Amino acid sequence: AQSVTQLDSHVSVSEGTPVLLRCNYSSSYSPSLFWYVQHPNKGLQLLLKYTSAATLVKGINGFEAEFKKSETSFHLTKPSAHMSDAAEYFCVVSSTSGSARQLTFGSGTQLTVLP
Amino acid sequence: ETGVTQSPTHLIKTRGQQVTLRCSSQSGHNTVSWYQQALGQGPQFIFQYYREEENGRGNFPPRFSGLQFPNYSSELNVNALELDDSALYLCASSYPLDAQFFGPGTRLTVL
């Protein structure tokens, strides 16, 4: 079975400083990996996806993630945090259930951005 | 192009009742997936529908059932509601092997 582990349940940064949200995955084959963001009382928004093309993936709002097979990691980064980045972030792996492609979510990382 | 929409936004039911949640997929998407997100947790996969057939299911009991219609919209039905069914229910639409796009969710409270 495939799974993801988000290493930090909470991350706090100051506005304008870099963001690093860590994710490790477990997969028996080359995975499809995603990062989603969830603002309070909102649905999930896709930030970026990795599907075995370039290992450095650029997403929306200045976020990017690097797929490192040797480290089984898919960490999310942003050079400079903005107040609007405060939200819950989920690292996600895509796996099969029957003939369906299902998403398996990590437990989430709550990002706080301090003024 | 319209995104994924869900109705209702909030719902309150009592134990033992039945509930139906609705989802309209994003234009052109023929696959709908449903997820349950309990408070403080990540979403859990319930099932997926493709061309009106259930083609995958997570670890949820049979009292969770669904439908997909010819226009690709979908319903999630839950029978014999239990307190633990209180959660945010999320619908996502996609092409079969592509990224999934989520609706805003329906907040279900079971009293």
PDB file of C-alpha atoms in Angstrom:
ATOM      1  CA  ALA A   1       0.000   0.000   0.000  1.00  0.00           C
ATOM      2  CA  GLN A   2       1.111   3.499  -0.730  1.00  0.00           C
ATOM      3  CA  SER A   3       1.267   6.166   1.957  1.00  0.00           C
ATOM      4  CA  VAL A   4       2.627   9.601   2.753  1.00  0.00           C
ATOM      5  CA  THR A   5       3.992  10.973   6.005  1.00  0.00           C
ATOM      6  CA  GLN A   6       4.006  14.669   6.714  1.00  0.00           C
ATOM      7  CA  LEU A   7       6.800  15.224   9.165  1.00  0.00           C
ATOM      8  CA  ASP A   8       5.465  18.396  10.802  1.00  0.00           C
ATOM      9  CA  SER A   9       1.927  18.920  12.028  1.00  0.00           C
ATOM     10  CA  HIS A  10       2.544  22.656  12.505  1.00  0.00           C
ATOM     11  CA  VAL A  11       5.004  25.067  10.865  1.00  0.00           C
ATOM     12  CA  SER A  12       5.291  28.727  11.748  1.00  0.00           C
ATOM     13  CA  VAL A  13       7.240  31.259   9.647  1.00  0.00           C
ATOM     14  CA  SER A  14       7.507  35.017   9.447  1.00  0.00           C
ATOM     15  CA  GLU A  15       6.141  36.835   6.433  1.00  0.00           C
ATOM     16  CA  GLY A  16       8.818  37.143   3.754  1.00  0.00           C
ATOM     17  CA  THR A  17      10.860  34.145   4.963  1.00  0.00           C
ATOM     18  CA  PRO A  18      11.122  30.765   3.196  1.00  0.00           C
ATOM     19  CA  VAL A  19       8.603  27.981   3.682  1.00  0.00           C
ATOM     20  CA  LEU A  20       9.511  24.275   3.887  1.00  0.00           C
ATOM     21  CA  LEU A  21       6.824  21.639   4.412  1.00  0.00           C
ATOM     22  CA  ARG A  22       8.208  18.117   4.531  1.00  0.00           C
ATOM     23  CA  CYS A  23       6.686  14.963   3.089  1.00  0.00           C
ATOM     24  CA  ASN A  24       7.995  11.416   2.726  1.00  0.00           C
ATOM     25  CA  TYR A  25       6.225   8.802   0.671  1.00  0.00           C
ATOM     26  CA  SER A  26       6.090   5.039   0.544  1.00  0.00           C
ATOM     27  CA  SER A  27       5.379   3.398  -2.796  1.00  0.00           C
ATOM     28  CA  SER A  28       6.120   0.109  -4.504  1.00  0.00           C
ATOM     29  CA  TYR A  29       6.363   1.805  -7.899  1.00  0.00           C
ATOM     30  CA  SER A  30       6.852   5.254  -9.363  1.00  0.00           C
ATOM     31  CA  PRO A  31       4.196   7.331  -7.652  1.00  0.00           C
ATOM     32  CA  SER A  32       2.052  10.263  -8.649  1.00  0.00           C
ATOM     33  CA  LEU A  33       2.341  12.868  -5.903  1.00  0.00           C
ATOM     34  CA  PHE A  34       0.416  16.033  -5.211  1.00  0.00           C
ATOM     35  CA  TRP A  35       0.235  18.920  -2.803  1.00  0.00           C
ATOM     36  CA  TYR A  36      -3.155  20.375  -1.958  1.00  0.00           C
ATOM     37  CA  VAL A  37      -3.971  23.410   0.199  1.00  0.00           C
ATOM     38  CA  GLN A  38      -7.082  23.900   2.297  1.00  0.00           C
ATOM     39  CA  HIS A  39      -8.032  27.302   3.648  1.00  0.00           C
ATOM     40  CA  PRO A  40     -10.396  27.430   6.656  1.00  0.00           C
ATOM     41  CA  ASN A  41     -13.889  26.176   5.835  1.00  0.00           C
ATOM     42  CA  LYS A  42     -12.946  25.725   2.198  1.00  0.00           C
ATOM     43  CA  GLY A  43     -12.435  22.810  -0.149  1.00  0.00           C
ATOM     44  CA  LEU A  44      -9.065  21.584  -1.368  1.00  0.00           C
ATOM     45  CA  GLN A  45      -7.080  23.408  -4.026  1.00  0.00           C
ATOM     46  CA  LEU A  46      -4.430  21.670  -6.122  1.00  0.00           C
ATOM     47  CA  LEU A  47      -1.040  23.388  -5.731  1.00  0.00           C
ATOM     48  CA  LEU A  48       1.074  21.113  -7.916  1.00  0.00           C
ATOM     49  CA  LYS A  49       1.509  17.545  -9.146  1.00  0.00           C
ATOM     50  CA  TYR A  50       4.384  15.200  -9.954  1.00  0.00           C
ATOM     51  CA  THR A  51       3.783  12.488 -12.537  1.00  0.00           C
ATOM     52  CA  SER A  52       7.294  11.201 -13.438  1.00  0.00           C
ATOM     53  CA  ALA A  53       8.314  14.060 -15.695  1.00  0.00           C
ATOM     54  CA  ALA A  54      10.646  16.761 -14.309  1.00  0.00           C
ATOM     55  CA  THR A  55      11.662  16.152 -10.698  1.00  0.00           C
ATOM     56  CA  LEU A  56      11.299  19.847  -9.825  1.00  0.00           C
ATOM     57  CA  VAL A  57       7.653  20.763 -10.088  1.00  0.00           C
ATOM     58  CA  LYS A  58       6.409  24.337 -10.124  1.00  0.00           C
ATOM     59  CA  GLY A  59       2.942  25.080  -8.843  1.00  0.00           C
ATOM     60  CA  ILE A  60       0.649  27.993  -8.266  1.00  0.00           C
ATOM     61  CA  ASN A  61       1.304  30.971  -5.979  1.00  0.00           C
ATOM     62  CA  GLY A  62       5.087  30.535  -6.109  1.00  0.00           C
ATOM     63  CA  PHE A  63       5.177  27.056  -4.572  1.00  0.00           C
ATOM     64  CA  GLU A  64       7.377  24.278  -5.876  1.00  0.00           C
ATOM     65  CA  ALA A  65       8.301  20.746  -4.841  1.00  0.00           C
ATOM     66  CA  GLU A  66      11.198  18.454  -5.625  1.00  0.00           C
ATOM     67  CA  PHE A  67      10.795  14.709  -6.081  1.00  0.00           C
ATOM     68  CA  LYS A  68      13.791  12.853  -4.625  1.00  0.00           C
ATOM     69  CA  LYS A  69      13.538   9.128  -5.214  1.00  0.00           C
ATOM     70  CA  SER A  70      16.686   8.300  -3.201  1.00  0.00           C
ATOM     71  CA  GLU A  71      15.204  10.018  -0.155  1.00  0.00           C
ATOM     72  CA  THR A  72      11.545   9.100  -0.915  1.00  0.00           C
ATOM     73  CA  SER A  73      10.698  12.742  -0.309  1.00  0.00           C
ATOM     74  CA  PHE A  74       8.495  15.364  -1.924  1.00  0.00           C
ATOM     75  CA  HIS A  75       9.002  18.519   0.116  1.00  0.00           C
ATOM     76  CA  LEU A  76       7.062  21.702  -0.635  1.00  0.00           C
ATOM     77  CA  THR A  77       8.887  25.029  -0.658  1.00  0.00           C
ATOM     78  CA  LYS A  78       8.276  28.692  -1.291  1.00  0.00           C
ATOM     79  CA  PRO A  79      10.988  31.358  -1.223  1.00  0.00           C
ATOM     80  CA  SER A  80       8.966  34.025   0.553  1.00  0.00           C
ATOM     81  CA  ALA A  81       5.849  33.464   2.662  1.00  0.00           C
ATOM     82  CA  HIS A  82       2.810  35.674   2.349  1.00  0.00           C
ATOM     83  CA  MET A  83       0.078  36.128   4.934  1.00  0.00           C
ATOM     84  CA  SER A  84      -2.417  34.565   2.513  1.00  0.00           C
ATOM     85  CA  ASP A  85      -0.376  31.311   2.562  1.00  0.00           C
ATOM     86  CA  ALA A  86      -1.641  30.508   6.069  1.00  0.00           C
ATOM     87  CA  ALA A  87      -3.634  27.293   5.627  1.00  0.00           C
ATOM     88  CA  GLU A  88      -3.532  23.491   5.961  1.00  0.00           C
ATOM     89  CA  TYR A  89      -1.333  21.710   3.437  1.00  0.00           C
ATOM     90  CA  PHE A  90      -1.732  18.081   2.429  1.00  0.00           C
ATOM     91  CA  CYS A  91       0.787  15.860   0.718  1.00  0.00           C
ATOM     92  CA  VAL A  92      -1.025  13.243  -1.354  1.00  0.00           C
ATOM     93  CA  VAL A  93      -0.120  10.059  -3.212  1.00  0.00           C
ATOM     94  CA  SER A  94      -2.263   8.562  -5.942  1.00  0.00           C
ATOM     95  CA  SER A  95      -2.891   4.813  -5.789  1.00  0.00           C
ATOM     96  CA  THR A  96      -5.282   2.267  -7.232  1.00  0.00           C
ATOM     97  CA  SER A  97      -8.363   0.828  -5.574  1.00  0.00           C
ATOM     98  CA  GLY A  98      -9.896  -1.681  -7.950  1.00  0.00           C
ATOM     99  CA  SER A  99      -9.831   0.147 -11.248  1.00  0.00           C
ATOM    100  CA  ALA A 100     -10.118   3.547  -9.569  1.00  0.00           C
ATOM    101  CA  ARG A 101      -7.361   6.024  -8.978  1.00  0.00           C
ATOM    102  CA  GLN A 102      -7.741   7.131  -5.378  1.00  0.00           C
ATOM    103  CA  LEU A 103      -5.903   9.771  -3.412  1.00  0.00           C
ATOM    104  CA  THR A 104      -4.285   8.926  -0.066  1.00  0.00           C
ATOM    105  CA  PHE A 105      -3.732  12.012   2.062  1.00  0.00           C
ATOM    106  CA  GLY A 106      -1.138  12.743   4.685  1.00  0.00           C
ATOM    107  CA  SER A 107      -2.252  14.039   8.058  1.00  0.00           C
ATOM    108  CA  GLY A 108      -1.660  17.640   7.046  1.00  0.00           C
ATOM    109  CA  THR A 109       0.641  20.501   8.049  1.00  0.00           C
ATOM    110  CA  GLN A 110      -0.858  23.674   9.453  1.00  0.00           C
ATOM    111  CA  LEU A 111       1.150  26.667   8.213  1.00  0.00           C
ATOM    112  CA  THR A 112       1.053  29.845  10.272  1.00  0.00           C
ATOM    113  CA  VAL A 113       2.511  33.042   8.826  1.00  0.00           C
ATOM    114  CA  LEU A 114       3.479  35.674  11.363  1.00  0.00           C
ATOM    115  CA  PRO A 115       3.499  39.384  10.475  1.00  0.00           C
TER     116      PRO A 115
ATOM    117  CA  GLU B   1     -15.839  26.570 -17.392  1.00  0.00           C
ATOM    118  CA  THR B   2     -17.575  25.903 -14.065  1.00  0.00           C
ATOM    119  CA  GLY B   3     -15.835  24.215 -11.163  1.00  0.00           C
ATOM    120  CA  VAL B   4     -17.065  21.458  -8.894  1.00  0.00           C
ATOM    121  CA  THR B   5     -20.158  22.396  -6.903  1.00  0.00           C
ATOM    122  CA  GLN B   6     -21.754  20.624  -3.948  1.00  0.00           C
ATOM    123  CA  SER B   7     -25.056  20.930  -2.156  1.00  0.00           C
ATOM    124  CA  PRO B   8     -26.101  21.555   0.495  1.00  0.00           C
ATOM    125  CA  THR B   9     -23.262  23.418   2.204  1.00  0.00           C
ATOM    126  CA  HIS B  10     -24.394  22.428   5.693  1.00  0.00           C
ATOM    127  CA  LEU B  11     -26.712  19.741   6.993  1.00  0.00           C
ATOM    128  CA  ILE B  12     -27.840  18.625  10.436  1.00  0.00           C
ATOM    129  CA  LYS B  13     -29.328  15.157  10.950  1.00  0.00           C
ATOM    130  CA  THR B  14     -30.049  12.857  13.863  1.00  0.00           C
ATOM    131  CA  ARG B  15     -28.749   9.341  14.441  1.00  0.00           C
ATOM    132  CA  GLY B  16     -30.483   6.706  12.358  1.00  0.00           C
ATOM    133  CA  GLN B  17     -31.596   9.107   9.632  1.00  0.00           C
ATOM    134  CA  GLN B  18     -30.577   8.977   6.002  1.00  0.00           C
ATOM    135  CA  VAL B  19     -28.863  11.737   4.011  1.00  0.00           C
ATOM    136  CA  THR B  20     -28.173  12.506   0.347  1.00  0.00           C
ATOM    137  CA  LEU B  21     -25.372  14.808  -0.734  1.00  0.00           C
ATOM    138  CA  ARG B  22     -25.010  16.102  -4.278  1.00  0.00           C
ATOM    139  CA  CYS B  23     -22.097  16.993  -6.513  1.00  0.00           C
ATOM    140  CA  SER B  24     -21.833  18.528  -9.970  1.00  0.00           C
ATOM    141  CA  SER B  25     -18.554  17.756 -11.688  1.00  0.00           C
ATOM    142  CA  GLN B  26     -16.345  20.228 -13.495  1.00  0.00           C
ATOM    143  CA  SER B  27     -17.218  20.617 -17.160  1.00  0.00           C
ATOM    144  CA  GLY B  28     -15.853  17.716 -19.214  1.00  0.00           C
ATOM    145  CA  HIS B  29     -14.839  15.535 -16.238  1.00  0.00           C
ATOM    146  CA  ASN B  30     -16.359  12.039 -16.309  1.00  0.00           C
ATOM    147  CA  THR B  31     -15.025  10.707 -13.006  1.00  0.00           C
ATOM    148  CA  VAL B  32     -16.281  11.629  -9.547  1.00  0.00           C
ATOM    149  CA  SER B  33     -14.686  10.663  -6.241  1.00  0.00           C
ATOM    150  CA  TRP B  34     -16.035  11.158  -2.736  1.00  0.00           C
ATOM    151  CA  TYR B  35     -13.985  11.711   0.412  1.00  0.00           C
ATOM    152  CA  GLN B  36     -14.812  12.059   4.100  1.00  0.00           C
ATOM    153  CA  GLN B  37     -12.786  14.524   6.155  1.00  0.00           C
ATOM    154  CA  ALA B  38     -13.244  14.267   9.915  1.00  0.00           C
ATOM    155  CA  LEU B  39     -12.286  17.259  12.004  1.00  0.00           C
ATOM    156  CA  GLY B  40      -8.510  17.690  12.206  1.00  0.00           C
ATOM    157  CA  GLN B  41      -7.750  14.874   9.777  1.00  0.00           C
ATOM    158  CA  GLY B  42      -6.932  14.411   6.134  1.00  0.00           C
ATOM    159  CA  PRO B  43      -9.659  13.274   3.734  1.00  0.00           C
ATOM    160  CA  GLN B  44     -10.387   9.537   3.446  1.00  0.00           C
ATOM    161  CA  PHE B  45     -11.414   7.961   0.132  1.00  0.00           C
ATOM    162  CA  ILE B  46     -14.985   6.629   0.109  1.00  0.00           C
ATOM    163  CA  PHE B  47     -15.510   5.583  -3.516  1.00  0.00           C
ATOM    164  CA  GLN B  48     -15.171   6.643  -7.125  1.00  0.00           C
ATOM    165  CA  TYR B  49     -17.612   6.601 -10.039  1.00  0.00           C
ATOM    166  CA  TYR B  50     -16.720   6.420 -13.719  1.00  0.00           C
ATOM    167  CA  ARG B  51     -19.353   6.303 -16.449  1.00  0.00           C
ATOM    168  CA  GLU B  52     -22.119   5.674 -13.910  1.00  0.00           C
ATOM    169  CA  GLU B  53     -20.379   2.655 -12.338  1.00  0.00           C
ATOM    170  CA  GLU B  54     -18.570   2.394  -9.021  1.00  0.00           C
ATOM    171  CA  ASN B  55     -15.011   1.432  -9.938  1.00  0.00           C
ATOM    172  CA  GLY B  56     -13.245   1.622  -6.582  1.00  0.00           C
ATOM    173  CA  ARG B  57     -14.061   1.801  -2.911  1.00  0.00           C
ATOM    174  CA  GLY B  58     -12.239   2.636   0.284  1.00  0.00           C
ATOM    175  CA  ASN B  59     -12.772   1.157   3.727  1.00  0.00           C
ATOM    176  CA  PHE B  60     -16.362   2.331   4.262  1.00  0.00           C
ATOM    177  CA  PRO B  61     -19.405   0.158   5.101  1.00  0.00           C
ATOM    178  CA  PRO B  62     -22.205  -0.569   2.595  1.00  0.00           C
ATOM    179  CA  ARG B  63     -24.488   2.022   4.187  1.00  0.00           C
ATOM    180  CA  PHE B  64     -22.367   4.504   2.213  1.00  0.00           C
ATOM    181  CA  SER B  65     -23.603   4.302  -1.355  1.00  0.00           C
ATOM    182  CA  GLY B  66     -23.629   6.480  -4.415  1.00  0.00           C
ATOM    183  CA  LEU B  67     -24.849   7.170  -7.894  1.00  0.00           C
ATOM    184  CA  GLN B  68     -23.503   8.859 -10.965  1.00  0.00           C
ATOM    185  CA  PHE B  69     -25.827  10.271 -13.602  1.00  0.00           C
ATOM    186  CA  PRO B  70     -25.399  10.533 -17.395  1.00  0.00           C
ATOM    187  CA  ASN B  71     -24.336  14.188 -17.023  1.00  0.00           C
ATOM    188  CA  TYR B  72     -21.583  12.939 -14.632  1.00  0.00           C
ATOM    189  CA  SER B  73     -23.110  14.573 -11.553  1.00  0.00           C
ATOM    190  CA  SER B  74     -23.178  12.342  -8.500  1.00  0.00           C
ATOM    191  CA  GLU B  75     -24.907  11.628  -5.203  1.00  0.00           C
ATOM    192  CA  LEU B  76     -23.571  10.216  -1.963  1.00  0.00           C
ATOM    193  CA  ASN B  77     -26.129   8.483   0.229  1.00  0.00           C
ATOM    194  CA  VAL B  78     -25.553   7.511   3.829  1.00  0.00           C
ATOM    195  CA  ASN B  79     -28.086   5.328   5.644  1.00  0.00           C
ATOM    196  CA  ALA B  80     -28.509   4.760   9.381  1.00  0.00           C
ATOM    197  CA  LEU B  81     -26.416   7.772  10.322  1.00  0.00           C
ATOM    198  CA  GLU B  82     -24.029   7.449  13.236  1.00  0.00           C
ATOM    199  CA  LEU B  83     -22.409  10.183  15.318  1.00  0.00           C
ATOM    200  CA  ASP B  84     -19.020   9.385  13.763  1.00  0.00           C
ATOM    201  CA  ASP B  85     -20.411  10.237  10.332  1.00  0.00           C
ATOM    202  CA  SER B  86     -20.164  13.905  11.296  1.00  0.00           C
ATOM    203  CA  ALA B  87     -17.580  15.286   8.884  1.00  0.00           C
ATOM    204  CA  LEU B  88     -16.890  17.404   5.819  1.00  0.00           C
ATOM    205  CA  TYR B  89     -17.795  15.425   2.700  1.00  0.00           C
ATOM    206  CA  LEU B  90     -15.785  16.359  -0.336  1.00  0.00           C
ATOM    207  CA  CYS B  91     -16.478  15.585  -3.946  1.00  0.00           C
ATOM    208  CA  ALA B  92     -13.737  15.663  -6.573  1.00  0.00           C
ATOM    209  CA  SER B  93     -14.008  15.410 -10.336  1.00  0.00           C
ATOM    210  CA  SER B  94     -11.385  14.476 -12.896  1.00  0.00           C
ATOM    211  CA  TYR B  95     -10.547  12.557 -16.007  1.00  0.00           C
ATOM    212  CA  PRO B  96      -9.851   8.924 -14.996  1.00  0.00           C
ATOM    213  CA  LEU B  97      -6.095   9.119 -14.462  1.00  0.00           C
ATOM    214  CA  ASP B  98      -5.640  12.848 -13.987  1.00  0.00           C
ATOM    215  CA  ALA B  99      -5.501  15.226 -11.042  1.00  0.00           C
ATOM    216  CA  GLN B 100      -8.686  15.588  -9.024  1.00  0.00           C
ATOM    217  CA  PHE B 101     -10.382  18.938  -8.474  1.00  0.00           C
ATOM    218  CA  PHE B 102     -12.410  19.389  -5.320  1.00  0.00           C
ATOM    219  CA  GLY B 103     -15.647  21.109  -4.494  1.00  0.00           C
ATOM    220  CA  PRO B 104     -16.165  23.202  -1.350  1.00  0.00           C
ATOM    221  CA  GLY B 105     -17.676  20.307   0.577  1.00  0.00           C
ATOM    222  CA  THR B 106     -20.811  19.601   2.593  1.00  0.00           C
ATOM    223  CA  ARG B 107     -20.533  19.848   6.376  1.00  0.00           C
ATOM    224  CA  LEU B 108     -22.670  17.092   7.925  1.00  0.00           C
ATOM    225  CA  THR B 109     -23.467  17.161  11.630  1.00  0.00           C
ATOM    226  CA  VAL B 110     -25.131  14.126  13.198  1.00  0.00           C
ATOM    227  CA  LEU B 111     -26.776  14.689  16.586  1.00  0.00           C
TER     228      LEU B 111
END
